[in-house]
PDB file of C-alpha atoms in Angstrom:
ATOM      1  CA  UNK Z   1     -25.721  96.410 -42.463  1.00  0.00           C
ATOM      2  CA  UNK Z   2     -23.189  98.943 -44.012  1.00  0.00           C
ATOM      3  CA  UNK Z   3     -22.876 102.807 -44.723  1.00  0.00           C
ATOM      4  CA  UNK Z   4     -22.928 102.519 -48.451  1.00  0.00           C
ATOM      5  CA  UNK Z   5     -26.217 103.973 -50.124  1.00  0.00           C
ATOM      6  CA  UNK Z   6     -27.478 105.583 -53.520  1.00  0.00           C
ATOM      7  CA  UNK Z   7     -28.782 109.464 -53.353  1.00  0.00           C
ATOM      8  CA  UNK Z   8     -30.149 110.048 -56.807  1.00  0.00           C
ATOM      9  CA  UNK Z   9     -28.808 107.227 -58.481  1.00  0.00           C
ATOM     10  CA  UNK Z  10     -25.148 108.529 -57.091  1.00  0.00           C
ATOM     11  CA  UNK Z  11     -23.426 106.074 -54.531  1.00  0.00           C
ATOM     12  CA  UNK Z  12     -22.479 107.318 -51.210  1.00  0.00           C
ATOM     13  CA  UNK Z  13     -20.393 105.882 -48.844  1.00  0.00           C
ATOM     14  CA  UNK Z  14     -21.329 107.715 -45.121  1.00  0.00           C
ATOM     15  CA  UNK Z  15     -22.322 111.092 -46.290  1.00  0.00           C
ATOM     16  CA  UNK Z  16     -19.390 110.968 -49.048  1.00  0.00           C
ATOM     17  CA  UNK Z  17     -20.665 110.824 -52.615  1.00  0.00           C
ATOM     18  CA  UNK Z  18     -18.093 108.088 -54.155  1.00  0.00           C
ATOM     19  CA  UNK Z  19     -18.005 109.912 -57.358  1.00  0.00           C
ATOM     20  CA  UNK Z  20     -16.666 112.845 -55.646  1.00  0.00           C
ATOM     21  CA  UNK Z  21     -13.548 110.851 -54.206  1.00  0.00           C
ATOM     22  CA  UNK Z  22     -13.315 109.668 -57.401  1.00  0.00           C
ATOM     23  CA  UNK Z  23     -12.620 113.034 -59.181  1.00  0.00           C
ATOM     24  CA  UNK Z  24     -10.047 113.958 -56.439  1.00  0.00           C
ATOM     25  CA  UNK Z  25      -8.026 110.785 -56.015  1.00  0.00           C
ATOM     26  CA  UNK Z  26      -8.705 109.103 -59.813  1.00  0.00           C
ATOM     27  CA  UNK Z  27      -9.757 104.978 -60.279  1.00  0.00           C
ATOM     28  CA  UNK Z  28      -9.253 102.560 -59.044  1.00  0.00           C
ATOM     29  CA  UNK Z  29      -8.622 102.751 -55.417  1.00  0.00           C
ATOM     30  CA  UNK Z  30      -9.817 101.376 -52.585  1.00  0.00           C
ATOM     31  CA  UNK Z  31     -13.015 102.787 -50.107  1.00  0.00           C
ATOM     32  CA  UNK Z  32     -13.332 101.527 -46.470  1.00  0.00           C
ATOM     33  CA  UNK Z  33     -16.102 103.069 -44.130  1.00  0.00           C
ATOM     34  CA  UNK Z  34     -14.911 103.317 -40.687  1.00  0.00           C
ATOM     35  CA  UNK Z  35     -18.978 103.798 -39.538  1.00  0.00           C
ATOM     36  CA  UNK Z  36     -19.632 100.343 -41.634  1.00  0.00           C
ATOM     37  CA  UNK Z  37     -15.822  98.768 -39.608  1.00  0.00           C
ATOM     38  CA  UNK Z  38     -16.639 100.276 -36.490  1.00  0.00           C
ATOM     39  CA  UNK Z  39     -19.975  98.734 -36.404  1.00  0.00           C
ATOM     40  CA  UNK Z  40     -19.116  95.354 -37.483  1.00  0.00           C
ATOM     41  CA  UNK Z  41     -16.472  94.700 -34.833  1.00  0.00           C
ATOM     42  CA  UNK Z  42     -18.647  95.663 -32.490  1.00  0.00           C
ATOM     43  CA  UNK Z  43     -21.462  93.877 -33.267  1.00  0.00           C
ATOM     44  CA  UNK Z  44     -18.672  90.528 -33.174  1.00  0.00           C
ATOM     45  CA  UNK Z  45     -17.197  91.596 -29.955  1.00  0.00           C
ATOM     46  CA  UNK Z  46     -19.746  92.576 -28.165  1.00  0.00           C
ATOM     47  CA  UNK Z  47     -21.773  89.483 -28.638  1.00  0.00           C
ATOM     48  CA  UNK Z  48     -18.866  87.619 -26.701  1.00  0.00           C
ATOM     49  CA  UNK Z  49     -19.442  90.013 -23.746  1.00  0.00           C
ATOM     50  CA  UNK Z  50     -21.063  87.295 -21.663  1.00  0.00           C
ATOM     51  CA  UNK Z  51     -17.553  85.330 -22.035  1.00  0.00           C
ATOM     52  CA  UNK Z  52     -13.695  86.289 -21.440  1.00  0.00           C
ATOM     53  CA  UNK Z  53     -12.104  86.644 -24.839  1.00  0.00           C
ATOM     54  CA  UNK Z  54      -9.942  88.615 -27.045  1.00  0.00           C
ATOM     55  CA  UNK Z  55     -11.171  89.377 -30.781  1.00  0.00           C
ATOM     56  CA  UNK Z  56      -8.080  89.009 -33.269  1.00  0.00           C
ATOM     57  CA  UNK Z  57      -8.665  90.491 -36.405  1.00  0.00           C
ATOM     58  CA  UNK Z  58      -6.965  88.191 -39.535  1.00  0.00           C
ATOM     59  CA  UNK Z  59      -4.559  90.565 -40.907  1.00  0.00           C
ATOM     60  CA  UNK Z  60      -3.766  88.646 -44.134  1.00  0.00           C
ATOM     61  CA  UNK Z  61      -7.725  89.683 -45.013  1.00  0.00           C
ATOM     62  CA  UNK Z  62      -6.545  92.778 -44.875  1.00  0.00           C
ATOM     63  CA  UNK Z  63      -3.111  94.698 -43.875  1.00  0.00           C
ATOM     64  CA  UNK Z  64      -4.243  98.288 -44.619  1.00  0.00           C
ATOM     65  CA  UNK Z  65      -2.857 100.048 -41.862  1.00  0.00           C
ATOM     66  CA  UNK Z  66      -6.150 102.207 -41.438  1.00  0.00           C
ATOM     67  CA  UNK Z  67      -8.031  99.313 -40.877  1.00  0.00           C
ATOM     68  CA  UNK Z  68      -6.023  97.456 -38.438  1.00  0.00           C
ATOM     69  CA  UNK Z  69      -5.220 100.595 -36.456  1.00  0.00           C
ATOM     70  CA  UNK Z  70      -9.519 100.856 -36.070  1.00  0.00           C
ATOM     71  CA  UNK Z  71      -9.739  97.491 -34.458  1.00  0.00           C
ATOM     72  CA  UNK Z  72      -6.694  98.015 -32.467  1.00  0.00           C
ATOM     73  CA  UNK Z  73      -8.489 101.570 -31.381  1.00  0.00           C
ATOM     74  CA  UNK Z  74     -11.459  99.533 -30.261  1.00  0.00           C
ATOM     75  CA  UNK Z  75      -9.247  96.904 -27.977  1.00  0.00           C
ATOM     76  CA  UNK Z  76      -8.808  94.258 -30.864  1.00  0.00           C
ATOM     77  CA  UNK Z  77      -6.257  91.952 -31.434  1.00  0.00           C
ATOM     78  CA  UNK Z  78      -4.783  90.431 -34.857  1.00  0.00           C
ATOM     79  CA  UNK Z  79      -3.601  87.320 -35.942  1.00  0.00           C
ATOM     80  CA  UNK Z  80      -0.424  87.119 -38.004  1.00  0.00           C
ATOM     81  CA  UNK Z  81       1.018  84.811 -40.665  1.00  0.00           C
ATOM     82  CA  UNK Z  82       4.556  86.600 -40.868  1.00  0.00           C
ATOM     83  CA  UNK Z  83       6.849  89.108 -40.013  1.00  0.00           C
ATOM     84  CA  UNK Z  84       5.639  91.403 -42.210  1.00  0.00           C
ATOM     85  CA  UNK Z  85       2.345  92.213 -40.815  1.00  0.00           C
ATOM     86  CA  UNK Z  86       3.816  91.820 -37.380  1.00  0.00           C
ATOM     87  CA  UNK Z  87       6.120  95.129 -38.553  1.00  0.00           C
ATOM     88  CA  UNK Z  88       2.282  96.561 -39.606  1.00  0.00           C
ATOM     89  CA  UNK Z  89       0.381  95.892 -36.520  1.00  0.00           C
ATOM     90  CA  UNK Z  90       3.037  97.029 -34.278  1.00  0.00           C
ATOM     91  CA  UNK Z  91       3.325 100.176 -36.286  1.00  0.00           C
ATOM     92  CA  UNK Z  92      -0.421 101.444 -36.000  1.00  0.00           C
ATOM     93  CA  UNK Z  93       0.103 100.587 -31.749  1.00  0.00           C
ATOM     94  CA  UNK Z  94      -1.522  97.000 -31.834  1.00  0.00           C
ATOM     95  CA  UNK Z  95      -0.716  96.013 -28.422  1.00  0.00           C
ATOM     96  CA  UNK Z  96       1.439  92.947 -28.451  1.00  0.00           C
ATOM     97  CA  UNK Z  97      -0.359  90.918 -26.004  1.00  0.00           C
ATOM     98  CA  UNK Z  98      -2.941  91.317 -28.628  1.00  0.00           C
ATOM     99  CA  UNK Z  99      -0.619  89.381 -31.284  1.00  0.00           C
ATOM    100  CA  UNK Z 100      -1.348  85.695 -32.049  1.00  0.00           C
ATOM    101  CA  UNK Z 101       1.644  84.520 -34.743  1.00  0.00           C
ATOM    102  CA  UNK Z 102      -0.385  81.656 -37.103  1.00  0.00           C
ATOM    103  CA  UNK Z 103       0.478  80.533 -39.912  1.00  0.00           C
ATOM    104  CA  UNK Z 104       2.676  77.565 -41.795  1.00  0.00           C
ATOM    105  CA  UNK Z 105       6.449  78.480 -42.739  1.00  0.00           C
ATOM    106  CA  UNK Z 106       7.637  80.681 -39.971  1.00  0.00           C
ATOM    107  CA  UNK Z 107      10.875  82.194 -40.581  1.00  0.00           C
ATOM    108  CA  UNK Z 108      13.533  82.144 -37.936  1.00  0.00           C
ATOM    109  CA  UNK Z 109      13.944  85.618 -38.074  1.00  0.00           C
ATOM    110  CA  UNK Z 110      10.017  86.530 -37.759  1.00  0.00           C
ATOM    111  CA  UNK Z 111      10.220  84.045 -34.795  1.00  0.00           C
ATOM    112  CA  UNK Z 112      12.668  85.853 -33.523  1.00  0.00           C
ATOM    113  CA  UNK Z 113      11.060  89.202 -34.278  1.00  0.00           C
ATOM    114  CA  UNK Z 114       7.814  88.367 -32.524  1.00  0.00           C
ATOM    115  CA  UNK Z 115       9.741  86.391 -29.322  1.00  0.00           C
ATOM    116  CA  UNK Z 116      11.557  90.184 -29.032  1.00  0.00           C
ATOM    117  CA  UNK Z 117       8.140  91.723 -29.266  1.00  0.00           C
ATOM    118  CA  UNK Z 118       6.357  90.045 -26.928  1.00  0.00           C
ATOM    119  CA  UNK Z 119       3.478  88.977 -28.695  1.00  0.00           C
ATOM    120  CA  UNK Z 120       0.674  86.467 -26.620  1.00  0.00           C
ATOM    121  CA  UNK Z 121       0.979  83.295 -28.403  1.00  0.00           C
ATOM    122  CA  UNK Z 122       2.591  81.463 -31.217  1.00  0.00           C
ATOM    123  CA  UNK Z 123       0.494  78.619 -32.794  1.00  0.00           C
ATOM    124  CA  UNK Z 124       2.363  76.015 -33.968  1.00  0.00           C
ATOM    125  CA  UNK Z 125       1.504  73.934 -36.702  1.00  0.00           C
ATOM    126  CA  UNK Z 126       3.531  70.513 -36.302  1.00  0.00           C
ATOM    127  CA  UNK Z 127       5.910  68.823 -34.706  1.00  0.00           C
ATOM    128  CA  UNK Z 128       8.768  70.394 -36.471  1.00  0.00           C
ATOM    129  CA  UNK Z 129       7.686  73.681 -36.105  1.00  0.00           C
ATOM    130  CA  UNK Z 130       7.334  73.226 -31.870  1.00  0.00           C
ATOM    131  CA  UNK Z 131      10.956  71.852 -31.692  1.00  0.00           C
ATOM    132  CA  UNK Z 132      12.230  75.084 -33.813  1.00  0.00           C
ATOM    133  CA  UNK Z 133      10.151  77.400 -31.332  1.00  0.00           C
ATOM    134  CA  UNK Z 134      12.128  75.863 -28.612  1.00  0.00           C
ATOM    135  CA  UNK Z 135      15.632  76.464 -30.117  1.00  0.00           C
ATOM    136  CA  UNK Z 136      14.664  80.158 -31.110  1.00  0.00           C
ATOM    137  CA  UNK Z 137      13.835  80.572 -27.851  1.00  0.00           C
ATOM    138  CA  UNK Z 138      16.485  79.038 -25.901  1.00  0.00           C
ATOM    139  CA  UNK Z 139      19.080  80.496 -28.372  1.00  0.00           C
ATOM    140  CA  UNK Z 140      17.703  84.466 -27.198  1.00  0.00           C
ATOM    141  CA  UNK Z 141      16.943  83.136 -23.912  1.00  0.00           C
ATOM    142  CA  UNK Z 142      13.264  83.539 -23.900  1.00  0.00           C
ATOM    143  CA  UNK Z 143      10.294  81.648 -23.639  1.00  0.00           C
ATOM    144  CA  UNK Z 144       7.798  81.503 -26.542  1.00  0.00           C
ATOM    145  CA  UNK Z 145       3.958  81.346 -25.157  1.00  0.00           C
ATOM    146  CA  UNK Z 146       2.666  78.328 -27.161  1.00  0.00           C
ATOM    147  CA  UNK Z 147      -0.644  76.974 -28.752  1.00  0.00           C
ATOM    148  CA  UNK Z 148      -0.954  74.092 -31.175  1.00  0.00           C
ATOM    149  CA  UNK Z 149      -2.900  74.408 -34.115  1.00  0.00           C
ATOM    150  CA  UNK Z 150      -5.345  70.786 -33.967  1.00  0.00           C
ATOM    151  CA  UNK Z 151      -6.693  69.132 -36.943  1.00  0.00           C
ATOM    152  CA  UNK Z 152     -10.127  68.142 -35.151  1.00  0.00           C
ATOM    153  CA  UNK Z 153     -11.651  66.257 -38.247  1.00  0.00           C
ATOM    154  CA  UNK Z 154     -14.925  67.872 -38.693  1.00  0.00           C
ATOM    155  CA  UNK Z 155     -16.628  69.089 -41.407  1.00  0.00           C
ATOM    156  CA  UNK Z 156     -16.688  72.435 -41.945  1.00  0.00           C
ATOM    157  CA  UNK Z 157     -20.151  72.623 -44.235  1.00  0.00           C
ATOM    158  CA  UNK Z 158     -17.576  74.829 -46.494  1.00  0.00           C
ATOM    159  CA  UNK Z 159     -16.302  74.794 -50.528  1.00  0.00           C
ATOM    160  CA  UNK Z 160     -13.788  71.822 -50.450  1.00  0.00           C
ATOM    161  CA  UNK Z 161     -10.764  74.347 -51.264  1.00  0.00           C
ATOM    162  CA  UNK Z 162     -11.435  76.149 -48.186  1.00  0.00           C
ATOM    163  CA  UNK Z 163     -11.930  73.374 -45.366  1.00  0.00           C
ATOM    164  CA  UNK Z 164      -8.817  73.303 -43.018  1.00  0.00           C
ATOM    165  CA  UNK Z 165     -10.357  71.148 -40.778  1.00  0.00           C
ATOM    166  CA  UNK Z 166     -10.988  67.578 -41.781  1.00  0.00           C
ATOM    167  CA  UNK Z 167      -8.251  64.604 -41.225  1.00  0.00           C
ATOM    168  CA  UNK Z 168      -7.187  64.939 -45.465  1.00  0.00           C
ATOM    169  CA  UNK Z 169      -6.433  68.855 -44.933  1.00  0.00           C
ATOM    170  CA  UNK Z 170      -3.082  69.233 -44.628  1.00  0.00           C
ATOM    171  CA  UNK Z 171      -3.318  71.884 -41.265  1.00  0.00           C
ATOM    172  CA  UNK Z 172      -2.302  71.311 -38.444  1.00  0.00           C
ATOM    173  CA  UNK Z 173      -1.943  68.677 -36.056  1.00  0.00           C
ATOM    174  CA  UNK Z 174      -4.059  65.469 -36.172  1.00  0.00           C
ATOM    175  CA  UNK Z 175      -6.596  65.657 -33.010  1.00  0.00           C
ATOM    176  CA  UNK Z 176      -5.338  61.709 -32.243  1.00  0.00           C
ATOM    177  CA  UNK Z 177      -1.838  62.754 -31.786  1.00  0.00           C
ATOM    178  CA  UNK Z 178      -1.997  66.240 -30.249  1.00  0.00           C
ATOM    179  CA  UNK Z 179      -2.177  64.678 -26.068  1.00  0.00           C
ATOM    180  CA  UNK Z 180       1.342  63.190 -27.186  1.00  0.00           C
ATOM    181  CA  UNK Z 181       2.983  66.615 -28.655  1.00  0.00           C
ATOM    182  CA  UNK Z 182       1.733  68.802 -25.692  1.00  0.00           C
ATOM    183  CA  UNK Z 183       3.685  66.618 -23.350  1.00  0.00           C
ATOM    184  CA  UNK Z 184       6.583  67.307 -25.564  1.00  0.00           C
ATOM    185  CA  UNK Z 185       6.073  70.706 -26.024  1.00  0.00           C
ATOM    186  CA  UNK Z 186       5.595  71.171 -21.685  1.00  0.00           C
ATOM    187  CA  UNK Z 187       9.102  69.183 -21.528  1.00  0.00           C
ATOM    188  CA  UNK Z 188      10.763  71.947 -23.573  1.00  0.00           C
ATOM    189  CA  UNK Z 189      12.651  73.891 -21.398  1.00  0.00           C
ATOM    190  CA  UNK Z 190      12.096  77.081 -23.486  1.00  0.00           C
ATOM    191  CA  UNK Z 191       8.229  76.841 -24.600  1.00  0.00           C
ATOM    192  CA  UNK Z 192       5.327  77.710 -22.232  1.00  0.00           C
ATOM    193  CA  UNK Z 193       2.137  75.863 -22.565  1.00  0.00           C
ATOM    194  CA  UNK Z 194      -0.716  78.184 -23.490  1.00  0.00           C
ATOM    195  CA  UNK Z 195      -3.478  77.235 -25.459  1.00  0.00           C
ATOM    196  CA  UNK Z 196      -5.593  75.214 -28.087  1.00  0.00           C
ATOM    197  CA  UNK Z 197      -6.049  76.588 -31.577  1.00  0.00           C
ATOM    198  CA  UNK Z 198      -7.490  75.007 -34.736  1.00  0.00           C
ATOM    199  CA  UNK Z 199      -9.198  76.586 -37.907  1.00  0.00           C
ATOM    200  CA  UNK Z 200     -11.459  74.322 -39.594  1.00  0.00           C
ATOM    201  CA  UNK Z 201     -12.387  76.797 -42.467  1.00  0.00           C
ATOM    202  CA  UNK Z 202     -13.534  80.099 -43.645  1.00  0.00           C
ATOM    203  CA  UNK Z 203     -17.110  81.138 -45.183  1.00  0.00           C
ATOM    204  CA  UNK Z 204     -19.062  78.811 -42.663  1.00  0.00           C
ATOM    205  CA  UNK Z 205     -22.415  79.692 -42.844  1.00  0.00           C
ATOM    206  CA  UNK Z 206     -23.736  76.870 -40.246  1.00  0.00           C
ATOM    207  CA  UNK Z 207     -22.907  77.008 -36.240  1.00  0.00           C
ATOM    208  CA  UNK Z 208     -23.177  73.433 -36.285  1.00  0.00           C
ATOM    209  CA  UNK Z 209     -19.402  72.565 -37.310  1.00  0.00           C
ATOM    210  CA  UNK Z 210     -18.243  75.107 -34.522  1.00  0.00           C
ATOM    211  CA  UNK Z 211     -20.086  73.188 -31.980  1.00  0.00           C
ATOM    212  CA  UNK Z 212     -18.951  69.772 -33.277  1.00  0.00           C
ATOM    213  CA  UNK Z 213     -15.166  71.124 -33.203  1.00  0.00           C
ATOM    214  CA  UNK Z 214     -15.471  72.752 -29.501  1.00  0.00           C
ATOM    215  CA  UNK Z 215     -17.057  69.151 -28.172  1.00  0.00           C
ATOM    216  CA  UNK Z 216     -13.838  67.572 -29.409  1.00  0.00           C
ATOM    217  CA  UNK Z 217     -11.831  70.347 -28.092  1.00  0.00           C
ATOM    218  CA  UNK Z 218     -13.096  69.760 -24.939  1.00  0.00           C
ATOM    219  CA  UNK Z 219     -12.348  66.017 -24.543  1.00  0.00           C
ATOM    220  CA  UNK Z 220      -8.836  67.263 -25.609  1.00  0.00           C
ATOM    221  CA  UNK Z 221      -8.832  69.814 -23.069  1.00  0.00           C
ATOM    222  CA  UNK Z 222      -9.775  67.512 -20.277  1.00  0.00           C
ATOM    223  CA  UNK Z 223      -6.687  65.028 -21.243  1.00  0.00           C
ATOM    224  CA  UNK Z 224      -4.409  68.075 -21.336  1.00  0.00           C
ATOM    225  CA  UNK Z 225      -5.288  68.858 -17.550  1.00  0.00           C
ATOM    226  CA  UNK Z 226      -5.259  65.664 -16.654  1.00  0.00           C
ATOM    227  CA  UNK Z 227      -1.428  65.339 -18.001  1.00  0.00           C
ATOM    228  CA  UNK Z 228      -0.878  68.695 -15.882  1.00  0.00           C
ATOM    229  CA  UNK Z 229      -1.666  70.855 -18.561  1.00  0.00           C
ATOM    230  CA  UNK Z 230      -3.090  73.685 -18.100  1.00  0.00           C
ATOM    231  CA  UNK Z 231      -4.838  75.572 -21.058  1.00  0.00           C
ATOM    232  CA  UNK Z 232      -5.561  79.186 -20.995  1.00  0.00           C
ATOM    233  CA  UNK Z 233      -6.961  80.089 -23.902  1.00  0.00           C
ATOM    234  CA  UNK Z 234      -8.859  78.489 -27.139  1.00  0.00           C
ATOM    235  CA  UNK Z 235      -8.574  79.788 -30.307  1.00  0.00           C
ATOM    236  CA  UNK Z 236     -11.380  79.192 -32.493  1.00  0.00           C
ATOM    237  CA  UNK Z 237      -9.760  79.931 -36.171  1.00  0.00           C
ATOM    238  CA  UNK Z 238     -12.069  80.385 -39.211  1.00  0.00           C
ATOM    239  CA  UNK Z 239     -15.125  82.662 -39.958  1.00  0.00           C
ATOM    240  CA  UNK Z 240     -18.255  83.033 -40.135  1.00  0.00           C
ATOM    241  CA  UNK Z 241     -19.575  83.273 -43.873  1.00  0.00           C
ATOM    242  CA  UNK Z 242     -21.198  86.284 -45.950  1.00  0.00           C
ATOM    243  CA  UNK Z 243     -24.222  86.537 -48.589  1.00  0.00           C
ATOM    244  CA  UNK Z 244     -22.160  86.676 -51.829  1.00  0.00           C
ATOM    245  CA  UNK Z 245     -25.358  85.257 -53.276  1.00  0.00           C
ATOM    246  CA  UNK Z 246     -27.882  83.234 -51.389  1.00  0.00           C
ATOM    247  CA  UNK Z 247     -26.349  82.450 -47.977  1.00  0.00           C
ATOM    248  CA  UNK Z 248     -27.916  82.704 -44.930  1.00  0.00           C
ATOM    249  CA  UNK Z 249     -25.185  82.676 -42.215  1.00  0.00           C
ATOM    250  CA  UNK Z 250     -25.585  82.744 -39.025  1.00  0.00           C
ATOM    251  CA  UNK Z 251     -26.055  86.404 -36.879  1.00  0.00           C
ATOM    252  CA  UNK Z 252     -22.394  87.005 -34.587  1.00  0.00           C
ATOM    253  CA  UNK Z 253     -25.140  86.798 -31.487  1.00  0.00           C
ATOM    254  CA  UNK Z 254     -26.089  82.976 -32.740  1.00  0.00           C
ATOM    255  CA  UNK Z 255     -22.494  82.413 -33.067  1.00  0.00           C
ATOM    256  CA  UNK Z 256     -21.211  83.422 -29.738  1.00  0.00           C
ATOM    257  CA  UNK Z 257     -24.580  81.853 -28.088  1.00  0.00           C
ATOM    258  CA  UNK Z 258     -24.058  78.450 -29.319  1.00  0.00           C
ATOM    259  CA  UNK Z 259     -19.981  78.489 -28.133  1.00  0.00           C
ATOM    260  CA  UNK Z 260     -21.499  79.841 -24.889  1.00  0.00           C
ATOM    261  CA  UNK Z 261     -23.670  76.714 -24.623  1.00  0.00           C
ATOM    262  CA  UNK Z 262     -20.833  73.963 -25.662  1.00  0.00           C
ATOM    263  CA  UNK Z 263     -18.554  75.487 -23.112  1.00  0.00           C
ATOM    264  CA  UNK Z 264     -20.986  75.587 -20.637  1.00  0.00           C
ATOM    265  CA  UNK Z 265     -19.091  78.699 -19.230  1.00  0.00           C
ATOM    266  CA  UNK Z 266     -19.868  81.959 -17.858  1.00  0.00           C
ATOM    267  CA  UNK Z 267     -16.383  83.631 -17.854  1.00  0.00           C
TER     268      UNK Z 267
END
């Protein structure tokens, strides 16, 4: 549902007429409705109520300050692909510990800006980039908080272009191999252990690939702790879909009910 509505054959966003902004500010520009934003999150967030969790907003959807300062307002989070929109969600009071850094291509100097910031979590997306967190760190004599991005291999039910999750994407790190770089990473003097991340797509319009992914996450999970591992937090990357023509995808409630049931938690 959003706030956007004819009167008389004249388009309204909220009790605006568009037309009317139009005059005032000329074409083209861009129209958000904070009733239609506000109710969205929301919706998302509170459907997770039954579970502890933290909703990050992906800023490289959208930066516009307005926007993220709205789902910081309403105890959001963001996730981050640079320094950039770091500088951005800092600016409109995003609370650091709110901050998860994603993202290939990290420059040393964005590393460095978040590790001064304090964000929650950095996740890394190979090898190379969890030996480079270490030397940032050590080198400003910090520790970075620390999730690796894994490749599960499941299919996301998605366009080919935007899958992230099968063993041919190129993201992240393969599910097979991720036991042996978390006991790297927890040898690093200067790295913390945190978490599990992976992003297997975006417009999924079917829970079914969410469920698949947690299962595997799980058995991952259990051979982290067993190593003396302990993982805080999962991230569950990628989105649920839209209707930009026929989809059907799945209600936020549906979503967050079927992770409830994989994890079989109540926390």
């Amino acid at each position: 549902m959003h706030h956007f509505h004819y009167i008389d054959n004249d388009l309204y966003c909220e009790e605006t007429s568009v037309s009317e902004i139009a005059q005032k500010v000329c074409t083209p520009f861009y129209l958000y409705s904070y009733a239609t934003l506000h109710q969205h999150f929301r919706v998302f967030d509170d459907a997770f109520g039954h579970l502890k969790h933290l909703t990050c907003f992906s800023m490289k959807s959208n930066s516009n300050l307005a926007v993220v300062r709205l789902f910081a307002l309403e105890g959001g989070g963001v996730d981050i692909v640079s320094g950039g929109e770091l500088y951005r969600a800092l600016k409109v009071g995003v609370d650091p510990k709110k901050i998860v850094y994603s993202g290939v291509g990290k420059k040393t100097e964005d590393i460095e800006y978040a590790l001064t910031s304090g964000i929650l979590m950095f996740n890394a997306e190979s090898p190379q980039e969890i030996l480079k967190l270490n030397e940032v760190a050590g080198r400003l004599g910090k520790k970075a908080n620390l999730a690796l991005r894994v490749n599960p291999d499941v299919d996301p039910i998605t366009h080919p272009y935007i899958s992230t999750g099968l063993k041919q994407n190129k993201f992240g790190i393969d599910i097979n191999e991720a036991l042996e770089q978390y006991i790297i990473a927890k040898n690093l003097k200067n790295l913390d252990v945190r978490g599990v991340a992976c992003h297997i797509g975006s417009q999924l319009t079917q829970v079914s690939p969410f469920v698949d992914t947690i299962e595997k996450l799980k058995g991952l999970i259990n051979s982290l702790e067993g190593s003396g591992i302990r993982i805080d937090y999962l991230d569950l990357g990628g989105g649920l879909g839209i209707t930009y023509d026929t989809e059907a995808p799945p209600l936020p409630r549906e979503y967050a009910a079927a992770i409830h049931d994989v994890l079989g938690a109540t926390d």
